[in-house]
XYZ file of C-alpha atoms in Angstrom:
661
model
C -27.665 -7.002 18.439
C -30.362 -9.136 20.136
C -32.291 -6.108 21.359
C -32.102 -4.450 17.939
C -33.509 -7.521 16.164
C -36.284 -7.975 18.730
C -37.247 -4.340 18.292
C -37.356 -4.805 14.521
C -39.579 -7.905 14.851
C -42.009 -6.519 17.416
C -44.109 -4.452 15.013
C -44.687 -7.138 12.318
C -45.621 -9.722 14.973
C -48.247 -7.339 16.339
C -49.567 -6.705 12.812
C -49.799 -10.456 12.144
C -51.875 -10.958 15.307
C -54.188 -8.125 14.278
C -54.630 -9.609 10.793
C -55.545 -12.982 12.319
C -58.066 -11.436 14.715
C -59.636 -9.234 12.021
C -59.926 -12.158 9.600
C -62.077 -14.013 12.149
C -64.439 -11.032 12.259
C -64.810 -10.704 8.486
C -68.383 -10.302 7.216
C -67.606 -10.527 3.497
C -65.091 -12.539 1.460
C -64.880 -14.887 4.425
C -63.175 -17.677 2.473
C -60.509 -15.326 1.145
C -59.956 -13.908 4.593
C -59.539 -17.397 6.050
C -56.830 -18.107 3.451
C -55.066 -14.886 4.395
C -55.419 -15.856 8.056
C -53.741 -19.238 7.469
C -50.773 -17.679 5.685
C -50.501 -14.895 8.251
C -50.432 -17.426 11.114
C -47.658 -19.309 9.346
C -45.740 -16.058 8.867
C -46.322 -15.085 12.516
C -44.867 -18.405 13.620
C -41.746 -17.789 11.572
C -41.434 -14.262 12.967
C -41.650 -15.569 16.544
C -39.053 -18.200 15.696
C -36.841 -15.417 14.385
C -37.329 -13.465 17.606
C -36.225 -16.493 19.645
C -33.139 -16.875 17.410
C -32.337 -13.157 17.462
C -28.791 -13.874 18.669
C -27.971 -15.619 15.403
C -29.772 -13.363 12.944
C -27.656 -11.361 10.513
C -28.860 -7.777 10.941
C -28.599 -6.410 7.372
C -30.929 -8.865 5.578
C -33.108 -8.977 8.701
C -33.851 -5.262 8.385
C -34.555 -5.491 4.649
C -36.787 -8.566 4.867
C -38.686 -7.518 7.970
C -39.337 -4.047 6.535
C -40.876 -5.626 3.430
C -42.830 -8.090 5.569
C -44.199 -5.277 7.719
C -45.464 -3.462 4.635
C -47.200 -6.631 3.390
C -48.873 -7.239 6.753
C -49.994 -3.620 6.863
C -51.703 -4.039 3.481
C -53.280 -7.340 4.582
C -54.667 -5.734 7.737
C -56.190 -2.893 5.729
C -57.835 -5.418 3.403
C -59.356 -7.644 6.097
C -60.615 -4.616 8.050
C -62.609 -3.635 4.966
C -64.176 -7.108 5.045
C -65.449 -6.477 8.596
C -67.947 -3.898 7.342
C -71.456 -4.756 8.479
C -74.644 -3.253 7.164
C -75.938 -2.933 3.649
C -74.803 0.676 3.122
C -71.201 0.128 4.289
C -70.844 -2.978 2.176
C -72.238 -1.191 -0.876
C -69.726 1.670 -0.625
C -66.738 -0.538 0.266
C -65.066 -1.595 -2.969
C -62.781 -4.619 -2.715
C -61.317 -5.828 -6.033
C -61.160 -9.592 -6.357
C -57.508 -9.332 -7.480
C -56.574 -7.684 -4.164
C -56.759 -10.999 -2.303
C -54.624 -12.767 -4.899
C -52.011 -10.003 -4.734
C -51.835 -9.947 -0.925
C -51.800 -13.750 -0.812
C -48.816 -13.838 -3.169
C -46.980 -11.178 -1.148
C -47.564 -13.158 2.053
C -46.137 -16.240 0.351
C -43.070 -14.213 -0.630
C -42.673 -12.934 2.932
C -42.898 -16.502 4.255
C -40.171 -17.523 1.810
C -37.983 -14.543 2.776
C -38.251 -15.154 6.534
C -37.663 -18.903 6.063
C -34.512 -18.150 4.060
C -33.399 -15.687 6.737
C -33.743 -18.357 9.433
C -31.844 -20.909 7.347
C -29.036 -18.574 6.364
C -28.575 -17.367 9.936
C -28.609 -20.827 11.469
C -25.322 -22.321 12.702
C -23.507 -24.408 10.109
C -24.099 -27.651 12.049
C -27.867 -27.214 11.748
C -27.916 -26.721 7.991
C -26.543 -30.099 6.876
C -24.938 -28.355 3.855
C -28.354 -27.833 2.275
C -28.604 -25.500 -0.668
C -30.225 -22.363 0.646
C -31.421 -21.112 -2.711
C -32.506 -17.537 -3.275
C -35.399 -15.900 -1.401
C -38.168 -14.129 -3.306
C -36.661 -10.796 -2.294
C -33.688 -11.658 -4.529
C -35.756 -11.526 -7.709
C -34.489 -8.061 -8.622
C -30.939 -8.376 -7.234
C -29.801 -11.977 -6.788
C -26.169 -11.022 -6.130
C -27.199 -9.188 -2.957
C -28.590 -12.355 -1.429
C -25.465 -14.255 -2.391
C -23.455 -11.636 -0.514
C -25.809 -11.913 2.465
C -25.392 -15.662 2.491
C -21.579 -15.505 2.466
C -21.449 -12.839 5.169
C -23.878 -14.844 7.311
C -21.527 -17.818 7.014
C -18.669 -15.557 8.115
C -20.663 -14.825 11.262
C -21.909 -18.321 12.133
C -19.963 -20.907 10.134
C -17.036 -23.119 11.058
C -13.494 -21.956 10.280
C -13.461 -23.966 7.041
C -16.833 -22.603 5.951
C -15.775 -19.079 6.822
C -12.640 -19.508 4.753
C -14.716 -20.627 1.762
C -17.092 -17.700 2.258
C -14.172 -15.264 2.311
C -12.883 -16.813 -0.921
C -16.320 -16.293 -2.484
C -16.278 -12.639 -1.440
C -12.799 -12.316 -2.955
C -14.191 -13.545 -6.260
C -17.138 -11.152 -6.095
C -15.019 -8.135 -5.135
C -12.494 -8.882 -7.875
C -15.168 -9.148 -10.554
C -17.054 -5.939 -9.912
C -16.404 -2.758 -7.925
C -20.116 -2.442 -7.152
C -20.122 -5.854 -5.501
C -17.286 -4.663 -3.305
C -19.311 -1.671 -2.189
C -22.276 -3.943 -1.439
C -20.079 -6.195 0.709
C -18.970 -3.174 2.741
C -22.496 -1.760 3.002
C -23.877 -5.115 4.143
C -21.407 -5.347 7.017
C -18.874 -7.762 5.552
C -15.718 -6.037 6.806
C -16.079 -6.859 10.518
C -16.415 -10.664 10.097
C -13.580 -10.650 7.552
C -11.282 -8.950 10.047
C -12.387 -11.382 12.729
C -11.508 -14.280 10.434
C -8.134 -12.666 9.712
C -7.454 -12.699 13.457
C -8.864 -16.095 14.397
C -8.882 -18.251 11.288
C -6.512 -20.854 9.965
C -3.821 -19.859 7.497
C -5.941 -20.262 4.359
C -8.857 -18.416 5.920
C -6.597 -15.584 7.046
C -5.179 -15.264 3.537
C -8.654 -15.157 1.985
C -9.867 -12.603 4.514
C -6.862 -10.315 4.043
C -7.142 -10.595 0.268
C -10.840 -9.717 0.408
C -10.145 -6.652 2.558
C -7.471 -5.504 0.112
C -9.858 -5.859 -2.819
C -12.650 -4.012 -1.032
C -10.580 -0.835 -0.621
C -11.091 0.463 -4.163
C -11.931 4.093 -3.300
C -11.339 6.550 -0.424
C -14.816 6.108 1.045
C -14.493 2.331 1.165
C -11.002 2.504 2.683
C -12.261 4.933 5.318
C -14.944 2.462 6.387
C -12.422 -0.386 6.472
C -10.024 1.669 8.604
C -12.850 2.598 10.978
C -13.602 -1.118 11.360
C -10.134 -1.629 12.893
C -8.085 -2.997 10.010
C -4.879 -1.243 11.114
C -4.740 -3.030 14.452
C -5.549 -6.427 12.952
C -3.004 -6.139 10.150
C -0.284 -4.867 12.490
C -0.752 -7.890 14.745
C -0.533 -10.273 11.785
C 2.618 -8.569 10.482
C 4.091 -9.001 13.950
C 3.071 -12.551 14.791
C 1.346 -14.203 11.841
C 2.442 -16.861 9.393
C 4.636 -15.441 6.632
C 2.269 -16.521 3.839
C -0.509 -14.588 5.551
C 1.838 -11.655 6.107
C 2.534 -11.544 2.359
C -1.170 -11.024 1.620
C -1.540 -8.540 4.479
C 1.377 -6.452 3.205
C -0.221 -6.446 -0.235
C -3.568 -5.393 1.269
C -1.881 -2.546 3.163
C -0.378 -1.312 -0.100
C -3.790 -1.434 -1.795
C -5.533 0.496 0.968
C -2.788 3.124 1.121
C -2.781 3.499 -2.660
C -6.503 4.234 -2.826
C -6.699 6.457 0.242
C -3.419 8.130 1.323
C -5.047 9.502 4.496
C -4.887 6.027 6.011
C -1.066 6.155 5.992
C -0.924 7.771 9.423
C -3.333 5.218 10.884
C -1.055 2.383 9.809
C 2.016 4.238 11.064
C 0.429 4.724 14.493
C 0.009 0.951 14.777
C 3.721 0.252 14.100
C 2.999 -1.145 10.642
C 6.070 0.632 9.219
C 8.298 -0.962 11.797
C 7.028 -4.471 11.089
C 7.320 -4.022 7.323
C 10.912 -2.842 7.655
C 11.582 -5.886 9.850
C 10.424 -8.173 7.036
C 12.372 -6.180 4.471
C 15.571 -6.465 6.488
C 15.240 -10.126 7.440
C 18.215 -11.932 5.858
C 19.029 -8.721 3.964
C 21.118 -6.845 6.528
C 21.941 -7.731 10.110
C 20.964 -5.678 13.152
C 19.103 -3.479 10.757
C 16.665 -1.649 12.947
C 16.995 1.212 15.360
C 14.724 -0.899 17.574
C 17.329 -3.661 17.904
C 18.539 -4.049 21.479
C 22.123 -5.198 21.891
C 24.906 -4.422 24.332
C 27.877 -2.492 22.977
C 30.384 -5.302 23.400
C 28.220 -7.551 21.189
C 27.520 -4.990 18.474
C 28.871 -5.719 15.024
C 30.850 -3.299 12.906
C 27.708 -2.915 10.826
C 25.771 -1.752 13.877
C 28.482 0.762 14.744
C 28.309 2.170 11.232
C 24.549 2.330 11.328
C 24.501 3.943 14.767
C 26.767 6.690 13.441
C 24.008 7.652 11.038
C 21.802 8.736 13.947
C 24.234 11.327 15.354
C 23.071 14.909 15.266
C 24.727 17.428 12.891
C 26.446 19.079 15.849
C 28.168 15.904 16.994
C 31.589 14.837 15.809
C 31.406 12.247 13.055
C 33.202 8.957 13.772
C 36.419 8.084 12.004
C 34.596 5.517 9.892
C 32.751 8.252 8.048
C 35.916 10.196 7.307
C 37.304 7.192 5.516
C 34.526 7.332 2.913
C 35.745 9.280 -0.143
C 33.224 11.783 -1.465
C 34.899 12.605 -4.761
C 34.448 10.936 -8.154
C 36.216 7.695 -7.228
C 34.803 4.265 -7.963
C 31.526 3.684 -6.026
C 31.960 1.690 -2.829
C 29.574 -1.174 -2.221
C 28.838 -0.296 1.368
C 27.247 -3.565 2.275
C 30.162 -5.646 0.967
C 32.643 -3.578 2.953
C 30.611 -4.087 6.096
C 30.178 -7.831 5.683
C 33.853 -8.384 4.868
C 34.845 -6.415 7.955
C 32.456 -8.490 10.046
C 33.976 -11.664 8.656
C 37.512 -10.609 9.617
C 36.306 -9.590 13.069
C 34.587 -12.935 13.565
C 37.835 -14.787 12.813
C 39.721 -12.663 15.356
C 37.097 -13.222 18.036
C 36.997 -16.936 17.349
C 40.746 -17.243 18.021
C 40.411 -15.366 21.287
C 37.582 -17.534 22.601
C 38.692 -20.971 21.485
C 39.437 -21.915 25.084
C 35.900 -21.027 26.171
C 34.399 -23.096 23.392
C 36.530 -26.122 24.249
C 35.603 -26.011 27.948
C 31.880 -26.134 27.215
C 30.105 -29.431 27.684
C 28.408 -30.951 24.627
C 25.031 -29.960 26.048
C 26.116 -26.352 26.470
C 27.491 -26.229 22.944
C 24.252 -27.657 21.564
C 22.172 -25.108 23.482
C 24.359 -22.276 22.256
C 23.902 -23.359 18.661
C 20.152 -23.628 19.144
C 19.944 -20.158 20.646
C 21.931 -18.548 17.831
C 20.872 -20.156 14.560
C 22.756 -19.341 11.377
C 21.231 -16.546 9.306
C 21.722 -17.106 5.591
C 22.674 -13.626 4.516
C 22.556 -13.224 0.717
C 25.791 -11.214 0.680
C 27.923 -13.466 2.905
C 30.660 -15.519 1.325
C 30.410 -19.271 1.744
C 33.541 -19.365 3.842
C 32.051 -17.006 6.385
C 29.272 -19.410 7.463
C 31.135 -21.084 10.305
C 30.411 -22.013 13.882
C 32.478 -19.278 15.581
C 30.619 -16.670 13.580
C 27.301 -18.081 14.728
C 28.450 -17.896 18.328
C 29.885 -14.389 18.303
C 27.248 -12.775 16.069
C 23.912 -13.815 17.553
C 20.737 -12.821 15.758
C 19.304 -9.902 17.715
C 15.514 -9.949 17.680
C 13.491 -6.808 17.314
C 11.791 -5.468 20.396
C 8.168 -6.468 20.132
C 8.627 -8.301 16.832
C 8.193 -12.062 16.585
C 10.475 -13.634 13.990
C 10.213 -17.184 15.229
C 10.241 -19.651 12.378
C 10.818 -17.142 9.604
C 14.159 -18.662 8.682
C 12.432 -21.965 7.893
C 10.143 -20.525 5.213
C 10.814 -21.473 1.615
C 12.867 -18.979 -0.462
C 9.939 -18.108 -2.743
C 7.791 -17.024 0.213
C 10.652 -14.996 1.679
C 11.197 -13.250 -1.653
C 7.483 -12.541 -1.993
C 7.391 -11.178 1.555
C 10.188 -8.731 0.789
C 8.478 -7.657 -2.426
C 5.143 -6.997 -0.722
C 6.828 -5.232 2.207
C 8.612 -2.940 -0.247
C 5.339 -2.396 -2.114
C 3.541 -1.448 1.096
C 6.327 0.926 2.153
C 6.213 2.513 -1.311
C 2.497 3.298 -1.001
C 2.716 4.339 2.651
C 5.580 6.753 1.924
C 3.791 8.697 -0.825
C 3.722 12.346 0.188
C 3.937 11.561 3.920
C 6.830 13.176 5.772
C 6.161 11.326 9.038
C 6.167 7.910 7.407
C 9.262 8.734 5.345
C 11.092 9.857 8.463
C 10.144 6.625 10.235
C 11.392 4.606 7.263
C 14.691 6.456 6.953
C 15.359 6.363 10.696
C 15.210 2.580 10.488
C 17.589 0.616 8.288
C 15.189 0.508 5.358
C 17.438 2.632 3.130
C 20.287 0.163 3.428
C 17.835 -2.669 2.793
C 16.611 -0.973 -0.382
C 20.198 -0.538 -1.551
C 20.992 -4.213 -1.019
C 17.742 -5.372 -2.628
C 18.292 -3.117 -5.650
C 21.567 -4.914 -6.168
C 20.681 -8.507 -5.327
C 16.887 -8.796 -5.049
C 14.504 -10.469 -7.455
C 12.866 -8.426 -10.226
C 9.695 -7.707 -8.271
C 11.404 -6.603 -5.073
C 13.855 -4.505 -7.118
C 10.976 -2.735 -8.810
C 9.119 -1.958 -5.578
C 12.346 -0.912 -3.841
C 13.070 1.557 -6.635
C 9.522 2.925 -6.451
C 9.784 3.294 -2.671
C 13.062 5.186 -2.971
C 11.531 7.411 -5.623
C 8.676 8.376 -3.272
C 10.901 8.827 -0.217
C 13.332 11.049 -2.117
C 10.408 13.034 -3.579
C 9.256 13.834 -0.043
C 12.828 14.610 1.022
C 13.157 17.021 -1.894
C 10.290 19.088 -0.485
C 11.278 18.751 3.174
C 14.687 20.151 4.046
C 14.802 18.594 7.528
C 14.214 15.110 6.170
C 16.701 15.700 3.373
C 19.455 16.842 5.730
C 18.912 14.115 8.310
C 18.399 11.127 6.023
C 20.408 11.879 2.889
C 23.435 13.724 4.183
C 26.600 12.807 2.231
C 28.196 11.185 5.278
C 25.348 8.711 5.742
C 26.487 5.168 4.770
C 22.925 4.113 3.960
C 22.301 7.160 1.766
C 25.650 6.594 0.071
C 24.777 2.965 -0.646
C 21.395 4.021 -2.088
C 22.983 6.582 -4.407
C 25.578 4.054 -5.576
C 22.898 1.556 -6.536
C 20.689 4.156 -8.202
C 23.626 5.430 -10.207
C 24.613 1.921 -11.239
C 21.117 1.282 -12.628
C 21.114 4.619 -14.452
C 24.498 3.823 -15.990
C 23.162 0.446 -17.067
C 20.412 2.346 -18.937
C 18.564 -0.778 -20.079
C 16.770 -1.665 -16.870
C 13.026 -1.501 -16.264
C 13.930 0.435 -13.128
C 15.504 3.274 -15.110
C 12.745 5.874 -14.768
C 12.217 5.638 -10.959
C 15.997 5.649 -10.495
C 16.340 8.784 -12.643
C 13.605 10.482 -10.645
C 15.191 9.473 -7.325
C 18.587 10.898 -8.318
C 16.908 14.094 -9.492
C 15.068 14.369 -6.176
C 18.408 14.144 -4.349
C 20.042 16.844 -6.502
C 20.435 19.230 -3.556
C 22.179 16.656 -1.349
C 25.353 16.212 -3.407
C 28.618 18.005 -2.734
C 30.367 20.260 -5.234
C 33.017 17.629 -5.935
C 30.469 14.881 -6.540
C 29.398 15.232 -10.169
C 29.524 11.578 -11.155
C 25.757 11.410 -11.624
C 25.710 14.175 -14.274
C 27.406 12.144 -17.031
C 24.973 9.185 -17.030
C 21.987 11.536 -17.020
C 23.381 13.527 -19.950
C 23.902 10.321 -21.918
C 20.213 9.512 -21.507
C 19.365 12.661 -23.458
C 20.711 11.021 -26.587
C 18.787 8.362 -28.536
C 16.549 7.131 -25.741
C 12.783 6.760 -25.559
C 10.750 9.954 -25.093
C 9.823 9.150 -21.491
C 13.395 8.399 -20.450
C 14.706 11.511 -22.206
C 12.056 13.682 -20.550
C 12.817 12.294 -17.074
C 16.559 12.779 -17.605
C 16.000 16.415 -18.630
C 13.756 17.009 -15.610
C 16.340 15.459 -13.277
C 19.126 17.617 -14.733
C 16.904 20.674 -14.289
C 16.940 20.009 -10.558
C 20.734 20.074 -10.589
C 20.903 23.303 -12.619
C 17.965 25.095 -10.990
C 18.802 28.290 -9.054
C 17.182 26.620 -6.029
C 20.202 24.318 -5.966
C 23.088 26.049 -4.168
C 25.599 24.288 -6.451
C 23.735 25.072 -9.664
C 26.787 26.721 -11.262
C 29.002 23.699 -10.588
C 26.386 21.328 -11.934
C 25.754 23.500 -14.997
C 29.451 23.418 -15.840
C 29.427 19.638 -15.434
C 26.447 19.350 -17.800
C 28.292 21.427 -20.416
C 31.477 19.406 -19.929
C 29.577 16.143 -20.487
C 28.236 17.435 -23.822
C 24.750 18.282 -22.624
C 24.405 21.479 -24.700
C 24.606 19.607 -27.995
C 21.898 17.137 -26.985
C 19.652 19.868 -25.610
C 19.800 21.860 -28.857
C 18.653 18.826 -30.822
C 15.830 18.187 -28.368
C 14.644 21.807 -28.446
C 14.582 21.818 -32.250
C 13.285 18.340 -33.019
C 11.930 16.803 -29.800
C 8.311 16.238 -28.882
C 6.679 19.006 -26.895
C 6.872 17.057 -23.626
C 10.636 16.869 -24.187
C 11.073 20.358 -25.653
C 9.838 22.117 -22.525
C 12.245 20.632 -19.923
C 15.096 20.709 -22.469
C 14.613 24.428 -23.151
C 14.355 25.177 -19.420
C 17.624 23.332 -18.820
C 19.281 25.175 -21.702
C 18.150 28.464 -20.158
C 19.555 27.466 -16.766
C 23.020 26.634 -18.059
C 22.979 29.825 -20.151
C 22.191 31.853 -17.034
C 24.861 30.170 -14.908
C 27.612 29.852 -17.543
C 27.040 32.684 -20.046
C 30.757 32.953 -20.813
C 31.105 29.298 -21.797
C 33.006 28.774 -25.010
C 31.041 25.583 -25.648
C 27.740 27.468 -25.587
C 29.171 30.003 -28.006
C 30.460 27.361 -30.400
C 27.132 25.501 -30.308
C 25.322 28.795 -31.036
C 22.940 28.432 -28.128
C 21.954 32.092 -28.484
C 20.420 31.336 -31.888
C 18.422 28.496 -30.329
C 17.080 30.804 -27.643
C 16.163 33.425 -30.260
C 14.313 30.761 -32.236
C 12.488 29.639 -29.111
C 11.146 33.146 -28.467
C 9.170 32.816 -31.701
C 7.529 29.467 -30.780
C 4.107 30.179 -29.338
C 3.616 26.690 -27.899
C 6.811 27.020 -25.858
C 5.989 30.489 -24.554
C 2.713 29.178 -23.148
C 4.703 27.607 -20.326
C 4.821 30.158 -17.446
C 8.336 29.152 -16.417
C 9.708 29.521 -19.936
C 7.912 32.823 -20.445
C 9.857 34.423 -17.579
C 13.103 32.455 -17.884
C 13.784 32.610 -21.612
C 14.166 36.419 -21.988
C 16.493 36.545 -18.980
C 18.701 33.741 -20.305
C 18.739 35.257 -23.792
C 19.748 38.719 -22.567
C 22.481 37.316 -20.321
C 23.882 35.241 -23.140
C 23.781 38.235 -25.466
C 25.803 40.201 -22.950
C 28.674 37.719 -23.122
C 28.292 36.172 -26.536
C 26.887 38.805 -28.894
C 28.220 38.761 -32.428
C 30.677 41.564 -31.740
C 31.973 40.240 -28.445
C 32.671 36.685 -29.573
C 34.634 37.436 -32.697
C 37.793 36.243 -30.975
C 36.563 32.667 -30.781
């Protein structure tokens, strides 16, 4: 940096010396030249002072100001050289307007003001005495640029408190106007913000992280922020930082990923997914992560269940899985079963080790309690929070993850941390198979299931959105679908139970993402598991257009020929009364609803052409009517599907063949 600034300053200093020397040799306009000489000497002194302070100078405004100053000195040199002309003939043919001296003099004054401002703004905070820096003459056309320069200069040279205030000012600027955000990035504001996020106090770190999140408004800006090293800085904060700072960092990660999905892999490579899942699982489920290190004799029942989820398809499934019914019985709350089992196990272990506890000295007992603090799990019964449980179920820390002090945070901060972690995972999972696999291989799915049931509104919403994106990726990737959402997976089962419960509730703000998630998982259900068809069919009747459309689209995924069990699901849709609702939607629904409804009606007609219900509802007449609707035939899928469904239905349910009904 020092060498660059000295190189920038070398040329204008040389020009200033030449102007001074030429002014002494002037033969005409001597008084004007002496005035230019005085101002040039003053400017040269400031330039030399800047060269001596090159370590502290902020490069971006230095380049802009010195470039303008160099142009002014070049014009001044040209003018004073003209005044050196000697001889009558040269002086007669050398035209020097009187206004030229006034113009150059004013420009030199402006350059003096610009360089003086540059020296003040780049000076250490202790040398400024909190003086108001004002705006330099260069700011006449764009005052906001100089304000940005000033704040970024403070980020480079100020104290931690001043840097925190400067970051807050940049937050305000970036929030107000997207163009200001681009200027902050262009003027080199990202690097000092990241440095403050690493080194600052809590408030400064929050302001810096918030500013970075606001700056990433478009792919180009996010790319520059990622290249500046944001992934490494944010990963370290998520691992070791204060939870209030981690909340803002998680939000910033979600913003960057939302505006530039290509940065997802960069965050994943820096273990950001792992740290976010750690925050999501803290006080949600115990021993949640595949990264948890614990010996087998200390593993809880919950860990055994979760470990069974990682077995390959060729391995024998443990007996625990075989005890999970997969038919249409009442949904099992997986987490409650696990925690109740852990409670009973803790009582048994406590009876066995009473003698050991009694033989411990008071000091040993105190140390044991300090090493294994109680974790306030939201799903534990009050009676389960006892001393033996604390002793025999120690909190297993994540490898490489610092959780020291998290349990002492206030509940509001913990809830906000979970919400922002879920939000970040939602944005990071969008369309990214690698990230989704990392998420599902951890215990994030079980966390989402628990938070959907017991979390606050915000964390419920982001959990539902995250599940929607993960299942959307799994729908397109068979390997991910088979490994993460197999019917024997306890976590996947818990997720489906919670999604289905919210769909059955039908009045939740989470309804649409839950419908989409269930539709995305349509190819993971067994033939005997049709319990999700009924609630989706009910949503076809007397619901808002968006909900009805999403329900029809989800049912299409069950009845689509791409689904191996499409015939079973089509029969279930007919049994639940879906044909009647679909006919009404095809006739009277909006076009966005008509299209998926007609496609679904064609699917069930193809798969169940001999259905008595379809004959009684006169579905064939509906299909014949649809062939005459030009707006419906414009859809490529309907254009090819409708004639096939109509002909197949005619084969089984023509007027002559269904006279026995």
